PDB file of C-alpha atoms and ligand atoms in Angstrom:
ATOM      1  CA  UNK A 224      86.370 103.510  86.436  1.00  0.00           C
ATOM      2  CA  UNK A 225      86.471 106.043  89.220  1.00  0.00           C
ATOM      3  CA  UNK A 226      86.900 109.608  87.959  1.00  0.00           C
ATOM      4  CA  UNK A 227      86.823 112.173  90.754  1.00  0.00           C
ATOM      5  CA  UNK A 228      84.892 115.393  90.534  1.00  0.00           C
ATOM      6  CA  UNK A 229      86.949 118.276  91.940  1.00  0.00           C
ATOM      7  CA  UNK A 230      83.861 120.481  91.695  1.00  0.00           C
ATOM      8  CA  UNK A 231      85.261 122.539  88.822  1.00  0.00           C
ATOM      9  CA  UNK A 232      82.481 124.647  87.326  1.00  0.00           C
ATOM     10  CA  UNK A 233      82.583 125.323  83.643  1.00  0.00           C
ATOM     11  CA  UNK A 234      81.119 128.050  81.455  1.00  0.00           C
ATOM     12  CA  UNK A 235      79.108 127.228  78.368  1.00  0.00           C
ATOM     13  CA  UNK A 236      80.497 124.098  76.766  1.00  0.00           C
ATOM     14  CA  UNK A 237      79.637 122.313  73.544  1.00  0.00           C
ATOM     15  CA  UNK A 238      78.919 118.590  73.894  1.00  0.00           C
ATOM     16  CA  UNK A 239      80.954 116.240  71.700  1.00  0.00           C
ATOM     17  CA  UNK A 240      79.672 112.897  70.540  1.00  0.00           C
ATOM     18  CA  UNK A 241      81.792 109.870  71.425  1.00  0.00           C
ATOM     19  CA  UNK A 242      81.355 108.744  67.810  1.00  0.00           C
ATOM     20  CA  UNK A 243      83.234 111.808  66.624  1.00  0.00           C
ATOM     21  CA  UNK A 244      86.231 111.397  68.881  1.00  0.00           C
ATOM     22  CA  UNK A 245      89.242 110.174  66.903  1.00  0.00           C
ATOM     23  CA  UNK A 246      92.044 110.349  69.480  1.00  0.00           C
ATOM     24  CA  UNK A 247      93.271 110.958  72.985  1.00  0.00           C
ATOM     25  CA  UNK A 248      95.844 113.742  73.256  1.00  0.00           C
ATOM     26  CA  UNK A 249      98.296 113.588  76.161  1.00  0.00           C
ATOM     27  CA  UNK A 250      99.539 116.800  77.813  1.00  0.00           C
ATOM     28  CA  UNK A 251     101.615 118.024  80.715  1.00  0.00           C
ATOM     29  CA  UNK A 252     101.163 121.481  82.191  1.00  0.00           C
ATOM     30  CA  UNK A 253     104.827 122.192  81.508  1.00  0.00           C
ATOM     31  CA  UNK A 254     105.170 123.971  84.824  1.00  0.00           C
ATOM     32  CA  UNK A 255     106.505 123.002  88.222  1.00  0.00           C
ATOM     33  CA  UNK A 256     104.575 120.451  90.259  1.00  0.00           C
ATOM     34  CA  UNK A 257     103.216 123.218  92.485  1.00  0.00           C
ATOM     35  CA  UNK A 258     100.936 124.259  89.639  1.00  0.00           C
ATOM     36  CA  UNK A 259      97.770 122.266  90.251  1.00  0.00           C
ATOM     37  CA  UNK A 260      94.717 121.229  88.278  1.00  0.00           C
ATOM     38  CA  UNK A 261      92.733 123.860  90.185  1.00  0.00           C
ATOM     39  CA  UNK A 262      95.305 126.522  89.273  1.00  0.00           C
ATOM     40  CA  UNK A 263      94.901 125.618  85.603  1.00  0.00           C
ATOM     41  CA  UNK A 264      91.121 125.702  85.956  1.00  0.00           C
ATOM     42  CA  UNK A 265      91.304 129.174  87.470  1.00  0.00           C
ATOM     43  CA  UNK A 266      93.645 130.371  84.723  1.00  0.00           C
ATOM     44  CA  UNK A 267      91.434 128.861  82.014  1.00  0.00           C
ATOM     45  CA  UNK A 268      88.424 130.678  83.451  1.00  0.00           C
ATOM     46  CA  UNK A 269      89.755 134.114  82.636  1.00  0.00           C
ATOM     47  CA  UNK A 270      91.223 135.162  79.292  1.00  0.00           C
ATOM     48  CA  UNK A 271      93.478 137.634  81.062  1.00  0.00           C
ATOM     49  CA  UNK A 272      95.236 134.737  82.798  1.00  0.00           C
ATOM     50  CA  UNK A 273      96.237 132.696  79.738  1.00  0.00           C
ATOM     51  CA  UNK A 274      97.518 133.609  76.291  1.00  0.00           C
ATOM     52  CA  UNK A 275      95.253 131.117  74.563  1.00  0.00           C
ATOM     53  CA  UNK A 276      92.235 133.167  75.613  1.00  0.00           C
ATOM     54  CA  UNK A 277      90.448 130.206  77.189  1.00  0.00           C
ATOM     55  CA  UNK A 278      87.551 131.367  79.382  1.00  0.00           C
ATOM     56  CA  UNK A 279      85.194 128.457  80.049  1.00  0.00           C
ATOM     57  CA  UNK A 280      87.342 126.582  82.557  1.00  0.00           C
ATOM     58  CA  UNK A 281      90.003 123.850  82.433  1.00  0.00           C
ATOM     59  CA  UNK A 282      90.638 123.278  78.743  1.00  0.00           C
ATOM     60  CA  UNK A 283      91.284 119.536  79.068  1.00  0.00           C
ATOM     61  CA  UNK A 284      88.666 116.790  79.032  1.00  0.00           C
ATOM     62  CA  UNK A 285      90.309 114.930  81.858  1.00  0.00           C
ATOM     63  CA  UNK A 286      93.271 115.136  84.207  1.00  0.00           C
ATOM     64  CA  UNK A 287      95.418 112.916  86.392  1.00  0.00           C
ATOM     65  CA  UNK A 288      96.627 114.441  89.632  1.00  0.00           C
ATOM     66  CA  UNK A 289     100.144 113.924  91.011  1.00  0.00           C
ATOM     67  CA  UNK A 290      98.904 111.164  93.341  1.00  0.00           C
ATOM     68  CA  UNK A 291      97.344 109.307  90.393  1.00  0.00           C
ATOM     69  CA  UNK A 292      93.757 110.432  91.055  1.00  0.00           C
ATOM     70  CA  UNK A 293      91.745 110.641  87.853  1.00  0.00           C
ATOM     71  CA  UNK A 294      89.849 113.924  87.657  1.00  0.00           C
ATOM     72  CA  UNK A 295      86.943 115.153  85.541  1.00  0.00           C
ATOM     73  CA  UNK A 296      87.685 118.007  83.199  1.00  0.00           C
ATOM     74  CA  UNK A 297      85.272 118.938  80.435  1.00  0.00           C
ATOM     75  CA  UNK A 298      84.757 115.196  79.784  1.00  0.00           C
ATOM     76  CA  UNK A 299      82.362 114.784  76.836  1.00  0.00           C
ATOM     77  CA  UNK A 300      82.340 118.460  75.934  1.00  0.00           C
ATOM     78  CA  UNK A 301      84.626 120.163  73.487  1.00  0.00           C
ATOM     79  CA  UNK A 302      87.987 120.980  75.018  1.00  0.00           C
ATOM     80  CA  UNK A 303      90.442 123.820  74.413  1.00  0.00           C
ATOM     81  CA  UNK A 304      93.774 122.017  74.574  1.00  0.00           C
ATOM     82  CA  UNK A 305      95.069 121.370  71.060  1.00  0.00           C
ATOM     83  CA  UNK A 306      94.572 123.945  68.352  1.00  0.00           C
ATOM     84  CA  UNK A 307      92.746 122.544  65.310  1.00  0.00           C
ATOM     85  CA  UNK A 308      91.910 119.228  67.002  1.00  0.00           C
ATOM     86  CA  UNK A 309      89.583 120.141  69.847  1.00  0.00           C
ATOM     87  CA  UNK A 310      86.405 119.034  68.090  1.00  0.00           C
ATOM     88  CA  UNK A 311      87.442 115.431  67.701  1.00  0.00           C
ATOM     89  CA  UNK A 312      89.933 114.844  70.513  1.00  0.00           C
ATOM     90  CA  UNK A 313      89.862 114.034  74.207  1.00  0.00           C
ATOM     91  CA  UNK A 314      92.691 115.782  76.034  1.00  0.00           C
ATOM     92  CA  UNK A 315      94.171 114.354  79.227  1.00  0.00           C
ATOM     93  CA  UNK A 316      96.654 116.410  81.240  1.00  0.00           C
ATOM     94  CA  UNK A 317      98.839 115.948  84.294  1.00  0.00           C
ATOM     95  CA  UNK A 318     100.804 118.454  86.382  1.00  0.00           C
ATOM     96  CA  UNK A 319     104.549 118.701  85.987  1.00  0.00           C
ATOM     97  CA  UNK A 320     107.144 119.432  83.359  1.00  0.00           C
ATOM     98  CA  UNK A 321     108.445 116.282  81.687  1.00  0.00           C
ATOM     99  CA  UNK A 322     111.198 118.129  79.896  1.00  0.00           C
ATOM    100  CA  UNK A 323     112.735 118.421  83.352  1.00  0.00           C
ATOM    101  CA  UNK A 324     111.427 115.437  85.301  1.00  0.00           C
ATOM    102  CA  UNK A 325     110.105 111.964  84.537  1.00  0.00           C
ATOM    103  CA  UNK A 326     106.437 111.043  85.016  1.00  0.00           C
ATOM    104  CA  UNK A 327     105.874 108.776  88.017  1.00  0.00           C
ATOM    105  CA  UNK A 328     104.717 105.178  87.668  1.00  0.00           C
ATOM    106  CA  UNK A 329     101.449 106.087  89.427  1.00  0.00           C
ATOM    107  CA  UNK A 330     100.734 108.956  87.063  1.00  0.00           C
ATOM    108  CA  UNK A 331     101.624 106.919  83.955  1.00  0.00           C
ATOM    109  CA  UNK A 332      99.383 104.066  85.025  1.00  0.00           C
ATOM    110  CA  UNK A 333      96.426 106.358  85.770  1.00  0.00           C
ATOM    111  CA  UNK A 334      96.925 108.227  82.484  1.00  0.00           C
ATOM    112  CA  UNK A 335      96.930 104.857  80.697  1.00  0.00           C
ATOM    113  CA  UNK A 336      93.756 103.769  82.489  1.00  0.00           C
ATOM    114  CA  UNK A 337      92.023 107.051  81.675  1.00  0.00           C
ATOM    115  CA  UNK A 338      93.106 106.740  78.025  1.00  0.00           C
ATOM    116  CA  UNK A 339      91.975 103.110  77.832  1.00  0.00           C
ATOM    117  CA  UNK A 340      88.597 104.117  79.257  1.00  0.00           C
ATOM    118  CA  UNK A 341      88.125 106.857  76.641  1.00  0.00           C
ATOM    119  CA  UNK A 342      89.208 104.606  73.744  1.00  0.00           C
ATOM    120  CA  UNK A 343      86.812 101.890  74.880  1.00  0.00           C
ATOM    121  CA  UNK A 344      83.939 104.359  75.254  1.00  0.00           C
ATOM    122  CA  UNK A 345      84.630 105.656  71.741  1.00  0.00           C
ATOM    123  CA  UNK A 346      85.213 102.243  70.126  1.00  0.00           C
ATOM    124  CA  UNK A 347      88.820 103.031  69.196  1.00  0.00           C
ATOM    125  CA  UNK A 348      91.905 100.795  69.146  1.00  0.00           C
ATOM    126  CA  UNK A 349      95.340 101.820  70.395  1.00  0.00           C
ATOM    127  CA  UNK A 350      97.694 103.025  67.682  1.00  0.00           C
ATOM    128  CA  UNK A 351      99.879 105.968  66.708  1.00  0.00           C
ATOM    129  CA  UNK A 352      96.852 107.894  65.474  1.00  0.00           C
ATOM    130  CA  UNK A 353      94.475 107.307  68.360  1.00  0.00           C
ATOM    131  CA  UNK A 354      96.904 107.924  71.229  1.00  0.00           C
ATOM    132  CA  UNK A 355      99.150 110.904  70.591  1.00  0.00           C
ATOM    133  CA  UNK A 356     101.172 113.484  72.416  1.00  0.00           C
ATOM    134  CA  UNK A 357     100.306 117.156  71.932  1.00  0.00           C
ATOM    135  CA  UNK A 358     103.693 117.492  70.143  1.00  0.00           C
ATOM    136  CA  UNK A 359     102.491 115.128  67.403  1.00  0.00           C
ATOM    137  CA  UNK A 360      99.818 117.678  66.423  1.00  0.00           C
ATOM    138  CA  UNK A 361     101.327 121.065  67.169  1.00  0.00           C
ATOM    139  CA  UNK A 362     104.602 122.894  67.599  1.00  0.00           C
ATOM    140  CA  UNK A 363     105.230 122.190  71.238  1.00  0.00           C
ATOM    141  CA  UNK A 364     107.323 119.724  73.236  1.00  0.00           C
ATOM    142  CA  UNK A 365     104.225 118.795  75.315  1.00  0.00           C
ATOM    143  CA  UNK A 366     103.953 116.338  77.097  1.00  0.00           C
ATOM    144  CA  UNK A 367     107.734 116.667  77.464  1.00  0.00           C
ATOM    145  CA  UNK A 368     110.844 114.911  76.157  1.00  0.00           C
ATOM    146  CA  UNK A 369     110.750 112.395  79.009  1.00  0.00           C
ATOM    147  CA  UNK A 370     107.218 111.262  78.194  1.00  0.00           C
ATOM    148  CA  UNK A 371     107.734 108.231  75.932  1.00  0.00           C
ATOM    149  CA  UNK A 372     104.612 107.887  73.798  1.00  0.00           C
ATOM    150  CA  UNK A 373     105.518 104.421  72.428  1.00  0.00           C
ATOM    151  CA  UNK A 374     105.926 103.019  75.926  1.00  0.00           C
ATOM    152  CA  UNK A 375     102.722 104.788  76.905  1.00  0.00           C
ATOM    153  CA  UNK A 376     100.770 103.195  74.039  1.00  0.00           C
ATOM    154  CA  UNK A 377     102.074  99.778  75.149  1.00  0.00           C
ATOM    155  CA  UNK A 378     100.864 100.501  78.636  1.00  0.00           C
ATOM    156  CA  UNK A 379      97.411 101.473  77.357  1.00  0.00           C
ATOM    157  CA  UNK A 380      97.284  98.226  75.365  1.00  0.00           C
ATOM    158  CA  UNK A 381      98.063  96.248  78.501  1.00  0.00           C
ATOM    159  CA  UNK A 382      95.270  97.983  80.396  1.00  0.00           C
ATOM    160  CA  UNK A 383      92.793  97.246  77.598  1.00  0.00           C
ATOM    161  CA  UNK A 384      93.851  93.596  77.349  1.00  0.00           C
ATOM    162  CA  UNK A 385      93.556  93.254  81.111  1.00  0.00           C
ATOM    163  CA  UNK A 386      97.148  92.136  81.389  1.00  0.00           C
ATOM    164  CA  UNK A 387      98.650  92.434  84.787  1.00  0.00           C
ATOM    165  CA  UNK A 388     102.286  92.160  85.594  1.00  0.00           C
ATOM    166  CA  UNK A 389     103.034  88.443  85.880  1.00  0.00           C
ATOM    167  CA  UNK A 390     103.874  87.443  89.436  1.00  0.00           C
ATOM    168  CA  UNK A 391     107.161  85.592  89.629  1.00  0.00           C
ATOM    169  CA  UNK A 392     106.745  82.055  90.885  1.00  0.00           C
ATOM    170  CA  UNK A 393     108.915  80.696  93.695  1.00  0.00           C
ATOM    171  CA  UNK A 394     111.231  78.340  91.872  1.00  0.00           C
ATOM    172  CA  UNK A 395     114.434  77.627  93.826  1.00  0.00           C
ATOM    173  CA  UNK A 396     117.171  76.128  91.658  1.00  0.00           C
ATOM    174  CA  UNK A 397     117.863  73.246  94.055  1.00  0.00           C
ATOM    175  CA  UNK A 398     115.451  70.631  95.234  1.00  0.00           C
ATOM    176  CA  UNK A 399     116.951  70.795  98.739  1.00  0.00           C
ATOM    177  CA  UNK A 400     116.199  74.507  98.991  1.00  0.00           C
ATOM    178  CA  UNK A 401     112.622  73.834  98.035  1.00  0.00           C
ATOM    179  CA  UNK A 402     112.369  71.076 100.640  1.00  0.00           C
ATOM    180  CA  UNK A 403     113.945  73.248 103.344  1.00  0.00           C
ATOM    181  CA  UNK A 404     111.395  75.948 102.572  1.00  0.00           C
ATOM    182  CA  UNK A 405     108.533  73.475 102.886  1.00  0.00           C
ATOM    183  CA  UNK A 406     109.958  72.101 106.157  1.00  0.00           C
ATOM    184  CA  UNK A 407     110.277  75.560 107.665  1.00  0.00           C
ATOM    185  CA  UNK A 408     106.844  76.694 106.534  1.00  0.00           C
ATOM    186  CA  UNK A 409     105.342  73.555 108.092  1.00  0.00           C
ATOM    187  CA  UNK A 410     107.299  74.108 111.287  1.00  0.00           C
ATOM    188  CA  UNK A 411     106.170  77.730 111.429  1.00  0.00           C
ATOM    189  CA  UNK A 412     102.541  76.623 111.363  1.00  0.00           C
ATOM    190  CA  UNK A 413     102.921  73.697 113.763  1.00  0.00           C
ATOM    191  CA  UNK A 414     101.264  75.208 116.824  1.00  0.00           C
ATOM    192  CA  UNK A 415      98.688  77.841 117.683  1.00  0.00           C
ATOM    193  CA  UNK A 416     101.107  80.683 118.331  1.00  0.00           C
ATOM    194  CA  UNK A 417     102.453  80.282 114.873  1.00  0.00           C
ATOM    195  CA  UNK A 418     100.798  81.455 111.738  1.00  0.00           C
ATOM    196  CA  UNK A 419      98.400  78.795 110.367  1.00  0.00           C
ATOM    197  CA  UNK A 420      98.541  80.366 106.938  1.00  0.00           C
ATOM    198  CA  UNK A 421     102.096  79.020 106.576  1.00  0.00           C
ATOM    199  CA  UNK A 422     100.590  75.557 106.162  1.00  0.00           C
ATOM    200  CA  UNK A 423      98.779  76.838 103.077  1.00  0.00           C
ATOM    201  CA  UNK A 424     102.000  78.384 101.831  1.00  0.00           C
ATOM    202  CA  UNK A 425     103.806  75.067 102.383  1.00  0.00           C
ATOM    203  CA  UNK A 426     101.153  73.336 100.268  1.00  0.00           C
ATOM    204  CA  UNK A 427     101.531  75.977  97.564  1.00  0.00           C
ATOM    205  CA  UNK A 428     105.305  75.468  97.475  1.00  0.00           C
ATOM    206  CA  UNK A 429     104.786  71.694  97.186  1.00  0.00           C
ATOM    207  CA  UNK A 430     102.472  72.166  94.224  1.00  0.00           C
ATOM    208  CA  UNK A 431     104.690  74.833  92.635  1.00  0.00           C
ATOM    209  CA  UNK A 432     101.928  77.426  93.058  1.00  0.00           C
ATOM    210  CA  UNK A 433     103.673  79.797  95.473  1.00  0.00           C
ATOM    211  CA  UNK A 434     104.858  83.163  94.266  1.00  0.00           C
ATOM    212  CA  UNK A 435     107.974  84.900  95.526  1.00  0.00           C
ATOM    213  CA  UNK A 436     105.685  87.363  97.334  1.00  0.00           C
ATOM    214  CA  UNK A 437     104.014  84.466  99.202  1.00  0.00           C
ATOM    215  CA  UNK A 438     107.340  83.148 100.445  1.00  0.00           C
ATOM    216  CA  UNK A 439     108.668  86.591 101.369  1.00  0.00           C
ATOM    217  CA  UNK A 440     105.431  87.347 103.262  1.00  0.00           C
ATOM    218  CA  UNK A 441     105.699  84.062 105.192  1.00  0.00           C
ATOM    219  CA  UNK A 442     109.320  84.843 106.025  1.00  0.00           C
ATOM    220  CA  UNK A 443     108.500  88.284 107.414  1.00  0.00           C
ATOM    221  CA  UNK A 444     105.564  86.931 109.336  1.00  0.00           C
ATOM    222  CA  UNK A 445     107.865  84.318 110.921  1.00  0.00           C
ATOM    223  CA  UNK A 446     110.475  86.956 111.789  1.00  0.00           C
ATOM    224  CA  UNK A 447     107.800  89.101 113.425  1.00  0.00           C
ATOM    225  CA  UNK A 448     106.532  86.179 115.483  1.00  0.00           C
ATOM    226  CA  UNK A 449     110.047  85.286 116.557  1.00  0.00           C
ATOM    227  CA  UNK A 450     109.846  81.828 114.941  1.00  0.00           C
ATOM    228  CA  UNK A 451     113.192  82.245 113.245  1.00  0.00           C
ATOM    229  CA  UNK A 452     115.405  83.179 116.203  1.00  0.00           C
TER     230      UNK A 452
HETATM  231 ZN1   ZN B 218      99.786 120.203  75.640  1.00  0.00          ZN
END
């Protein structure tokens, strides 16, 4: 998995063994989106800038940026993100305040991938004890009321099981519609100006192997080439 290095430099950190990690703790910053990972790193590098007195740099082990980029935090060193649980937890944070807004699909997916990576590295399964929100361990609303931990655990499970969203197959309800589609696809590939790939799509439709995306792509390609008008 690709975890970007934003070049954050940390003070003296204590390594943690993967064998000792019992859970991944999910956080939000709880601030507006303008507050970045680098801002948090700066604030966690000076005790005068945060009430928790964190001084060694970004207190989280990992982060996911607003565009879904996975970012290195303290990684396999002890974090400072969840009082009483820092020695045996891996904290992953993302910018935003999910009491106010809803996490984006991109961010959720990257958080799930990061979490799945950590669980796999540590030999842990997904359950209510191994994947938790900060609020499950302390008196805080973090990672926000709109961050659904059950749905998130399901998403992590899917990542671990390698399940991808099933592509919907092209299955018109009438035989004639299916035949018309095949006819058109064949017509659209009948000479050199037309797209030869449509012949492959026609074959796929015949065998029932075409997805809706295949047929939509062929349609747009035909519109662009002026085959339809
Ligand atoms: Zn938190």
